[in-house]
CSV table of C-alpha atoms in Angstrom, one decimal:
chain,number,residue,atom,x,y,z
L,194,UNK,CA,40.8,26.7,-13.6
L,195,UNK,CA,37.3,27.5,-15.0
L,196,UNK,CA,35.9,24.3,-14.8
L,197,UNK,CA,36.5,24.0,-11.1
L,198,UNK,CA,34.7,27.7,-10.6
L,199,UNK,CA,31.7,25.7,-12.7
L,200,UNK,CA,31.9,23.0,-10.6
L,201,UNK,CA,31.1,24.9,-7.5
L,202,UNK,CA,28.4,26.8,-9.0
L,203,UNK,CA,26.8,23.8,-9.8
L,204,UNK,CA,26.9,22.5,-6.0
L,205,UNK,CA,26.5,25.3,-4.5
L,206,UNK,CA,23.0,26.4,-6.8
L,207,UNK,CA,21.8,22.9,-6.7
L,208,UNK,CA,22.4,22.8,-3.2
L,209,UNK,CA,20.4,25.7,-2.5
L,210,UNK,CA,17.8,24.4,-4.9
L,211,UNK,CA,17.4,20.7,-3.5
L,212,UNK,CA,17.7,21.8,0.1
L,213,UNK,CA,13.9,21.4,0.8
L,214,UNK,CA,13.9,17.8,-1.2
L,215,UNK,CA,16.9,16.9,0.3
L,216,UNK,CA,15.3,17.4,3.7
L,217,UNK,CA,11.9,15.9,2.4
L,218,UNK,CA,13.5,12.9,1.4
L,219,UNK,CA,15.8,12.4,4.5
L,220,UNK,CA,13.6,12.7,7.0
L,221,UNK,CA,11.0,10.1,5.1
L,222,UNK,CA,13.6,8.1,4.4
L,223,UNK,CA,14.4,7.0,7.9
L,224,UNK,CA,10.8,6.8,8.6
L,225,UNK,CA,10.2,4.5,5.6
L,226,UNK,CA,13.5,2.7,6.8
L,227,UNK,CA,11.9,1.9,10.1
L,228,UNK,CA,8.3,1.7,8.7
L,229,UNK,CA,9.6,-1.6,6.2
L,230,UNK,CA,11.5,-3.3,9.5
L,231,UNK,CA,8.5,-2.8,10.9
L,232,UNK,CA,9.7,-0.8,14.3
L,233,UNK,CA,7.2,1.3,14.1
L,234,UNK,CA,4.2,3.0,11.6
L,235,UNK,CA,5.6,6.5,10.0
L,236,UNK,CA,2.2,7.1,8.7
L,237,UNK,CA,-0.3,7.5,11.8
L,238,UNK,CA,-0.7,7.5,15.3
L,239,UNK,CA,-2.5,4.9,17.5
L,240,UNK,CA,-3.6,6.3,21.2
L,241,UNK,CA,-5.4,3.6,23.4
L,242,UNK,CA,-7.4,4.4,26.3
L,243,UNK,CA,-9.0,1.8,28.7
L,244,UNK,CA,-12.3,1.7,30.4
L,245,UNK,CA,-14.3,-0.4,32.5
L,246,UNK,CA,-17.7,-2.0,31.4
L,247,UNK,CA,-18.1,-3.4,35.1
L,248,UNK,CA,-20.0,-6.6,33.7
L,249,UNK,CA,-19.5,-9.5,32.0
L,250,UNK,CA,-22.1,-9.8,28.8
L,251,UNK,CA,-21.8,-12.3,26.1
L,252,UNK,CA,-22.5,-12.3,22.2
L,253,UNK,CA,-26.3,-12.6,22.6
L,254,UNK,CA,-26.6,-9.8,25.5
L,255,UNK,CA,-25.2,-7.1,22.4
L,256,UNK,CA,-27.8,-5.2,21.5
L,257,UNK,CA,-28.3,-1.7,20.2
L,258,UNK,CA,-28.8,-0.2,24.1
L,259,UNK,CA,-25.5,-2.2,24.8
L,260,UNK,CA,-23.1,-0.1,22.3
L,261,UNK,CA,-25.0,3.2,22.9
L,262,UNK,CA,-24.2,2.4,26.8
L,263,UNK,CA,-20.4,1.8,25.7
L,264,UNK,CA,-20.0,4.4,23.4
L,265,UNK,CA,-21.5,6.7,26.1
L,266,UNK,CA,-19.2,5.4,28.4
L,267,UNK,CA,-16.3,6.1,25.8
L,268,UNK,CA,-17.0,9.4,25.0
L,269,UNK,CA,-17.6,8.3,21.3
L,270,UNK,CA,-21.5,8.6,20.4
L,271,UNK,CA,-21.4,10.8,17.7
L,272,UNK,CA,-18.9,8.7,15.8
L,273,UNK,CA,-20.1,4.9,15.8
L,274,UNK,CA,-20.2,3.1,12.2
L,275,UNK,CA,-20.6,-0.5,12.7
L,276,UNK,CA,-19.9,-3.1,14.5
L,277,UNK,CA,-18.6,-7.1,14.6
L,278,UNK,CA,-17.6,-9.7,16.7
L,279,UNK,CA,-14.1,-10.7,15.7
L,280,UNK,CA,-14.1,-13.7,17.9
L,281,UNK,CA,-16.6,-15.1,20.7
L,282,UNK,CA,-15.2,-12.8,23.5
L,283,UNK,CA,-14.4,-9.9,21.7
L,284,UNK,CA,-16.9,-6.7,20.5
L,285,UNK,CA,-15.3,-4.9,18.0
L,286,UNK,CA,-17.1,-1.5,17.4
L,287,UNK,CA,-15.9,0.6,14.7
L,288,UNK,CA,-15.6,4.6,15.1
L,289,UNK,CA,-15.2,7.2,12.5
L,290,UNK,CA,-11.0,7.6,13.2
L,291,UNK,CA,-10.7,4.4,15.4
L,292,UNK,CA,-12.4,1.7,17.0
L,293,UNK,CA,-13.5,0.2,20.3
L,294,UNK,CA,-12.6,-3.3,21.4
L,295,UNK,CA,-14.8,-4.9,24.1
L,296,UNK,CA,-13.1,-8.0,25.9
L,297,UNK,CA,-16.9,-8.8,26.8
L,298,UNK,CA,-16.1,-12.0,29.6
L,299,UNK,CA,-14.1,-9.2,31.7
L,300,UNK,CA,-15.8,-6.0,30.3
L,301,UNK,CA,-12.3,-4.0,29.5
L,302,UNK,CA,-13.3,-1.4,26.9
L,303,UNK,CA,-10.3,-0.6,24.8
L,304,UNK,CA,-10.6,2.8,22.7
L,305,UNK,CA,-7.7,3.0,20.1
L,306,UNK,CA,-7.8,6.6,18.1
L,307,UNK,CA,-5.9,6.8,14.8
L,308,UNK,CA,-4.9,9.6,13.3
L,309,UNK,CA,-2.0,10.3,10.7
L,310,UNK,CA,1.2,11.1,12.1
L,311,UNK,CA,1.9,14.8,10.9
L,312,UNK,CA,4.9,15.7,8.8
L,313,UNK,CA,5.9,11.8,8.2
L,314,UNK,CA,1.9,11.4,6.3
L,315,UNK,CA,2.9,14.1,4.4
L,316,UNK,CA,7.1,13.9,3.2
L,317,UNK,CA,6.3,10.1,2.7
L,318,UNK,CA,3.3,10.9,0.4
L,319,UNK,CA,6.1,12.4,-1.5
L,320,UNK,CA,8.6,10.5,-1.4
L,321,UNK,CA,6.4,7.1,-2.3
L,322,UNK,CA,5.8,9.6,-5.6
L,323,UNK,CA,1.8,9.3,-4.6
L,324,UNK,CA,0.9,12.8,-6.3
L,325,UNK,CA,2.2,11.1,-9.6
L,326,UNK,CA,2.1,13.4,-12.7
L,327,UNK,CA,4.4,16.9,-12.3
L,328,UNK,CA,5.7,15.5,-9.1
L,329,UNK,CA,7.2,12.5,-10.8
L,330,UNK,CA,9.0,14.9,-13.4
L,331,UNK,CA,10.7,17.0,-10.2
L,332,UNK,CA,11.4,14.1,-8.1
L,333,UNK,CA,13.1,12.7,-11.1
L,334,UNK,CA,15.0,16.0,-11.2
L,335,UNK,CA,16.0,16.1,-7.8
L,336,UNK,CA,17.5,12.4,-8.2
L,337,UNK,CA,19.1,13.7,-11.2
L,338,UNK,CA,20.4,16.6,-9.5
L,339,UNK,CA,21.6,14.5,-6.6
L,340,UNK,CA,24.1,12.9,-8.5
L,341,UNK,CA,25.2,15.9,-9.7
L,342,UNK,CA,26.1,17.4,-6.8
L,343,UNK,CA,27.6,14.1,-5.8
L,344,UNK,CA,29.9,14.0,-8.5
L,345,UNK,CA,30.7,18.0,-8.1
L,346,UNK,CA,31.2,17.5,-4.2
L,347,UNK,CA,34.3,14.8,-5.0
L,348,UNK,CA,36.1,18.0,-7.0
L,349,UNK,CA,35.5,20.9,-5.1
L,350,UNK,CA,38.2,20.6,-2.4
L,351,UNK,CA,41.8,20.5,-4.1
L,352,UNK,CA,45.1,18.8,-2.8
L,353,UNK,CA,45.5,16.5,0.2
L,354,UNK,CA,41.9,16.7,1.3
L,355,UNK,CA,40.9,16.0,-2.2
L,356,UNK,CA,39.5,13.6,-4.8
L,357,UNK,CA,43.3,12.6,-5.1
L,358,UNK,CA,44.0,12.3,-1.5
L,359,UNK,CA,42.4,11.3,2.0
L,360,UNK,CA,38.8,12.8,-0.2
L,361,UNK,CA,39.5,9.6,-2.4
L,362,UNK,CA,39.8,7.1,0.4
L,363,UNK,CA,36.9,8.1,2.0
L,364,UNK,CA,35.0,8.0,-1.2
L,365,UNK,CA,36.0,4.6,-1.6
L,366,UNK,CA,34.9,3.9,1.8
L,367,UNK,CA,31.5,5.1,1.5
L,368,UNK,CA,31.2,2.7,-2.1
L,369,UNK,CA,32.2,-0.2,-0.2
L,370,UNK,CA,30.1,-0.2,2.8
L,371,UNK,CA,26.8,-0.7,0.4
L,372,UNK,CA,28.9,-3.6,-1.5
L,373,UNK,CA,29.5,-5.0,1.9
L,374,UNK,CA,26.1,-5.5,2.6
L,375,UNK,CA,24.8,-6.5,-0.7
L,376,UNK,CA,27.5,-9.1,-0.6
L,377,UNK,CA,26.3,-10.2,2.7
L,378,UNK,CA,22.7,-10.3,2.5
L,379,UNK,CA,21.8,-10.6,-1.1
L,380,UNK,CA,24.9,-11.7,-3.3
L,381,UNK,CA,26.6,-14.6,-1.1
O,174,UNK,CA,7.4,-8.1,-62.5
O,175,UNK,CA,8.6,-5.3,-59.8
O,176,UNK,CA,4.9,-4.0,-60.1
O,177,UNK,CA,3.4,-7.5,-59.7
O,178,UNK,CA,5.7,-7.9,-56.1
O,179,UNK,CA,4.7,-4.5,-55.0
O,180,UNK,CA,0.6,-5.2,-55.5
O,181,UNK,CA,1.0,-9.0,-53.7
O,182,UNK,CA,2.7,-7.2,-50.7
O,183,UNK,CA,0.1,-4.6,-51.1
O,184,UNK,CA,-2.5,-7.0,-51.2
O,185,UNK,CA,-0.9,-9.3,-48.1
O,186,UNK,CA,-0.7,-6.0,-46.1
O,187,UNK,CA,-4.6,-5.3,-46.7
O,188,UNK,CA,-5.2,-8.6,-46.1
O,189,UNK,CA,-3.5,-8.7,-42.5
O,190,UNK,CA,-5.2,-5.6,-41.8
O,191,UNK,CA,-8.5,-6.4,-42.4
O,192,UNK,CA,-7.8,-9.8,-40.1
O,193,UNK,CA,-6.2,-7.6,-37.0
O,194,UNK,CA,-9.1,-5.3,-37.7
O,195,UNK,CA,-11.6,-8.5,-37.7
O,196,UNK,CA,-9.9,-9.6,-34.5
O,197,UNK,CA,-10.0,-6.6,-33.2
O,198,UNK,CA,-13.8,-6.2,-33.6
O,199,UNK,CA,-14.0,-9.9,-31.9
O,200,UNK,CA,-12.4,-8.9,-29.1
O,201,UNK,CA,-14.6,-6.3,-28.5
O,202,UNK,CA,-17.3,-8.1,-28.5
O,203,UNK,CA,-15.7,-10.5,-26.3
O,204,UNK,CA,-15.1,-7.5,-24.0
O,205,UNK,CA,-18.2,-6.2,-23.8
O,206,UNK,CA,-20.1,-9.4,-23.7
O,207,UNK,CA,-17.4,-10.1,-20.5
O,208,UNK,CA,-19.9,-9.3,-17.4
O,209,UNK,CA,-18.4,-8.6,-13.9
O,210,UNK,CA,-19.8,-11.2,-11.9
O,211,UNK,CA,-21.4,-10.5,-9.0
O,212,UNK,CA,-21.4,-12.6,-5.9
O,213,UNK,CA,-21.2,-13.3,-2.1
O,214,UNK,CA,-17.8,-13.8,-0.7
O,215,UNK,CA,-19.3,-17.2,0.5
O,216,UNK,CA,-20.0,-18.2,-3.1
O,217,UNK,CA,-16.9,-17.0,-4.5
O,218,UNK,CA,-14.7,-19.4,-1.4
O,219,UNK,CA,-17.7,-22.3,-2.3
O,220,UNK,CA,-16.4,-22.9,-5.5
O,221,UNK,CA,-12.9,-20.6,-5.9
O,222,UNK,CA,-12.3,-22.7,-9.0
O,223,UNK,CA,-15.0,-21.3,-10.7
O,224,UNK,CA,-14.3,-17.9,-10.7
O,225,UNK,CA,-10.2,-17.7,-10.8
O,226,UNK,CA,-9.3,-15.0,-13.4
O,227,UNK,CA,-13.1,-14.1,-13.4
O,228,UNK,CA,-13.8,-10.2,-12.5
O,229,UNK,CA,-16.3,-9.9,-9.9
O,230,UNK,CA,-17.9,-7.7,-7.8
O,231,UNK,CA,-18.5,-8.0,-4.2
O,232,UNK,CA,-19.5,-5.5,-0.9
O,233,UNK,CA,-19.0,-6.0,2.6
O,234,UNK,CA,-17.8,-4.5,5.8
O,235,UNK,CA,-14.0,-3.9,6.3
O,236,UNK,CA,-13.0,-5.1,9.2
O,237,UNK,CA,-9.4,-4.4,9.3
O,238,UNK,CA,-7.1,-2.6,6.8
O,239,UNK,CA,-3.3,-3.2,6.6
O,240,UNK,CA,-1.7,-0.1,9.0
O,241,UNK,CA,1.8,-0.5,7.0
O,242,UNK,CA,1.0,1.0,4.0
O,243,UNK,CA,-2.6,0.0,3.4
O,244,UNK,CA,-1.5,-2.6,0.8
O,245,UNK,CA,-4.6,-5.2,2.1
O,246,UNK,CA,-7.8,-5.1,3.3
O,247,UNK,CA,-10.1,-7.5,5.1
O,248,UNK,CA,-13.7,-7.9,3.6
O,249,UNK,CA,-16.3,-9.9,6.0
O,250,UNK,CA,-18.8,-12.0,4.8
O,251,UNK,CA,-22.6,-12.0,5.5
O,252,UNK,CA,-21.7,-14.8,8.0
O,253,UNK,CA,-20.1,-12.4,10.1
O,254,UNK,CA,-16.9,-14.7,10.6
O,255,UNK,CA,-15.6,-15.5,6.7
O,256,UNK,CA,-13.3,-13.1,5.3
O,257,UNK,CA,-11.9,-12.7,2.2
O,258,UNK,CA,-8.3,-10.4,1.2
O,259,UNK,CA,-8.5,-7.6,-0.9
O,260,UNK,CA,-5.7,-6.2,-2.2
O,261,UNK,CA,-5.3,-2.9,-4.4
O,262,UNK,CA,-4.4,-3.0,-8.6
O,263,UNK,CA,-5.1,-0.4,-11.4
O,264,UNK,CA,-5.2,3.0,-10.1
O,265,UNK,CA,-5.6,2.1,-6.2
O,266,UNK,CA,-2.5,2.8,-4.2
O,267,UNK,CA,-3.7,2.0,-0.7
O,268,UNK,CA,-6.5,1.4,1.2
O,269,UNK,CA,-6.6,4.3,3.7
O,270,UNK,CA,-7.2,3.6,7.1
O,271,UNK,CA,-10.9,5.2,7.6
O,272,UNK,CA,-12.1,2.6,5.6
O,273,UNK,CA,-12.5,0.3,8.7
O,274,UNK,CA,-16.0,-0.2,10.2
O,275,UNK,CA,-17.5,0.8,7.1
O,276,UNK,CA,-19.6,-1.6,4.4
O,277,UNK,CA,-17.5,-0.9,0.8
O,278,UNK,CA,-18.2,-2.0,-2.5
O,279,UNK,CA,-15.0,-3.8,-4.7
O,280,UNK,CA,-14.8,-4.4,-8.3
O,281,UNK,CA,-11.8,-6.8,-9.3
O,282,UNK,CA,-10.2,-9.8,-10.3
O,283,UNK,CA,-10.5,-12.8,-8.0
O,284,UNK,CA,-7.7,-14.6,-7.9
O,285,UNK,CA,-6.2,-18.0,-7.1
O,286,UNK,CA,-2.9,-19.1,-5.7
O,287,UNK,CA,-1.1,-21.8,-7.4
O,288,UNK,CA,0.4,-24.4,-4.6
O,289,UNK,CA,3.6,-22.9,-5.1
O,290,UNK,CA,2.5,-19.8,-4.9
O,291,UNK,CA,0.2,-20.3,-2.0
O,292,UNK,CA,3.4,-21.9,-0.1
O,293,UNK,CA,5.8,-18.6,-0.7
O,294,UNK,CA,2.7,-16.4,0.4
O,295,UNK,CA,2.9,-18.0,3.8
O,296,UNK,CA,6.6,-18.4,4.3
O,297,UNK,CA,6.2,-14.6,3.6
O,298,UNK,CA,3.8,-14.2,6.1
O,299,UNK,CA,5.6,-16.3,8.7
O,300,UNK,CA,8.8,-14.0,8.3
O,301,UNK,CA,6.9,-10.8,8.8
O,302,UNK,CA,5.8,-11.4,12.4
O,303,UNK,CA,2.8,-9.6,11.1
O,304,UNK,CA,0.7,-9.7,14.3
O,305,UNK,CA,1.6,-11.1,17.7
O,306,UNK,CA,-1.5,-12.8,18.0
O,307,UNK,CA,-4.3,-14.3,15.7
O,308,UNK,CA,-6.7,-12.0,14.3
O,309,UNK,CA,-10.0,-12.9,12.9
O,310,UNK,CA,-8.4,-11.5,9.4
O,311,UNK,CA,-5.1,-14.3,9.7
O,312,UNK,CA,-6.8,-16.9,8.1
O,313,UNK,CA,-7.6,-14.5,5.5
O,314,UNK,CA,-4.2,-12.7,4.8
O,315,UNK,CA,-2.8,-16.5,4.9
O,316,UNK,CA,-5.5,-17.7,2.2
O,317,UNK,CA,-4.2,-18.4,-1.2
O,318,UNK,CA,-7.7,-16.6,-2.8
O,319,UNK,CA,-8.2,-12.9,-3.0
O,320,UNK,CA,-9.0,-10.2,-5.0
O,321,UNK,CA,-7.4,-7.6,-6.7
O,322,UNK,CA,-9.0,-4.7,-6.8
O,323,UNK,CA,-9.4,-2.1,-9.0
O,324,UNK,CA,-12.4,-0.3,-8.1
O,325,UNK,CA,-14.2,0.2,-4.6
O,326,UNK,CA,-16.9,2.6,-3.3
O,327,UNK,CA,-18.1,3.3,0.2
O,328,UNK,CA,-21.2,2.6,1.0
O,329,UNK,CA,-21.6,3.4,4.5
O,330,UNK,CA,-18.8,5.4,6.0
């Protein structure tokens, strides 16, 4: 039948076409997935390092020598900003990609470097549709397209496997599993 | 007669023309005689009543910014311990991280909790497990006052 040899040149193009934003999408949307349940942070990278201060100082011994002694002791002169005292034991000195925390009772020096995570800062500026303008257009094409290929993929196989066979059951499978947990977490 | 029906809706039309166009005029005024206010984050949590609704203008260092997303920011006061939330509007979409440690500027609308509001902010909060321990920002993020901003500038970076 014609329409069936349509039908496949529709998948199979758009396959082709979407692969990229298929893979885009994916891949972000597990990371976005884990980001919202909070497991861990798909958009940077935290690295800590400890130190030793090897004394004790309090809030009124902080003075300008005292955070040029730390960040020299850090590693981290050349990128100071500012600092604070978050609480009455800790130091809190801010670096240009990170900061330094200063548990000044036991003099621990903690150095925590972020930096965005490659790849994930990247397919999830996409997929959260930050570019806006064209991008919004394409993305919008690419959902489009998705269902397209979606409802081509249930007619490209004919007989048993098909639409009309064991293809149908699983079809209705994979529309139930989402009504089962809408029904459980937000309907009932 | 026809005529007559045609020139009163004519004339009604003008008229509620000329009124929109009056109001529209008004408004403008009222726009532009609308000042941002500027003030301390200490004044604006002295008397939050005051400036509800009221677009304001404030600068300070950011001592944290929200690592999920960016969505909130923490603003610290000349006191060095009051903080104030700032979250984005308009055309901000996040605050980025390298914002921390540095003093910013912030244009926006301070805002207000109602007590029902205030009380669905903090069940929020509670179910997020947002941070194992308390941070000099929680009493901020928990606070039913912040602003939402729609401008900002870096200072110092």
């Amino acid at each position: 039948m014609k329409w069936r040899k349509w039908n496949r040149w529709i998948h199979r193009e758009l396959g082709y076409l979407f692969f990229g934003m298929s893979i885009i999408y994916g891949i972000s949307g597990i990371a976005l997935n884990h980001g919202v349940a909070r497991h861990w942070n798909p958009g940077i990278i935290t690295r800590s390092v400890s130190y030793d201060y090897n004394r004790s100082i309090t809030k009124t011994d902080v003075t300008r020598e005292v955070i040029e002694e730390i960040l020299e002791i850090t590693g981290e002169k050349n990128s100071f900003k500012q600092y604070y005292f978050p609480t009455s034991d800790d130091l809190m000195i801010y670096l240009k990609g990170g900061h330094i925390n200063v548990h000044m009772p036991s003099g621990t020096i903690s150095v925590t470097r972020v930096r965005n995570r490659p790849v994930f800062n990247e397919v999830n500026y996409l997929h959260y549709n930050k570019p806006k303008k064209l991008w919004t257009w394409f993305s919008d094409l690419f959902a489009l397209g998705l269902v397209l290929m979606a409802i081509s993929g249930l007619f490209l196989v004919k007989g048993k496997k098909g639409i009309t066979g064991r293809g149908g059951l699983t079809t209705l499978i994979g529309i139930f599993i989402p009504l089962i947990f809408l029904a459980i977490y937000l309907w009932f | 007669m026809q005529r007559l029906i045609v020139w009163v809706l004519f004339a009604m039309l003008f008229g509620s023309c000329s009124q929109s166009g009056k109001q529209e005029e008004t408004t403008a005024e009222e726009s532009q005689t609308e000042q941002i206010v500027k003030a301390t984050i200490q004044e604006l949590l002295a008397q939050p009543a005051d400036y509800n609704g009221k677009e304001v203008a404030i600068s300070g260092m950011v001592t944290h910014v929200c690592k999920h997303g960016g969505q909130k920011c923490f603003v610290l006061a000349d006191d060095g311990e009051t903080q104030i939330r700032i979250v984005p509007a308009g055309d901000i979409d996040e605050f980025k991280i390298d914002l921390e440690g540095s003093t910013v500027a912030f244009k926006g609308t301070f805002k207000v909790l109602n007590p029902v509001q205030a009380e669905a902010l903090e069940a929020d909060h509670d179910s997020k497990e947002h941070h194992e321990t308390e941070m000099s920002h929680s009493q901020a993020e928990k606070a039913d006052y912040f602003i939402e901003a729609v401008d900002f500038k870096e200072l110092t970076q």
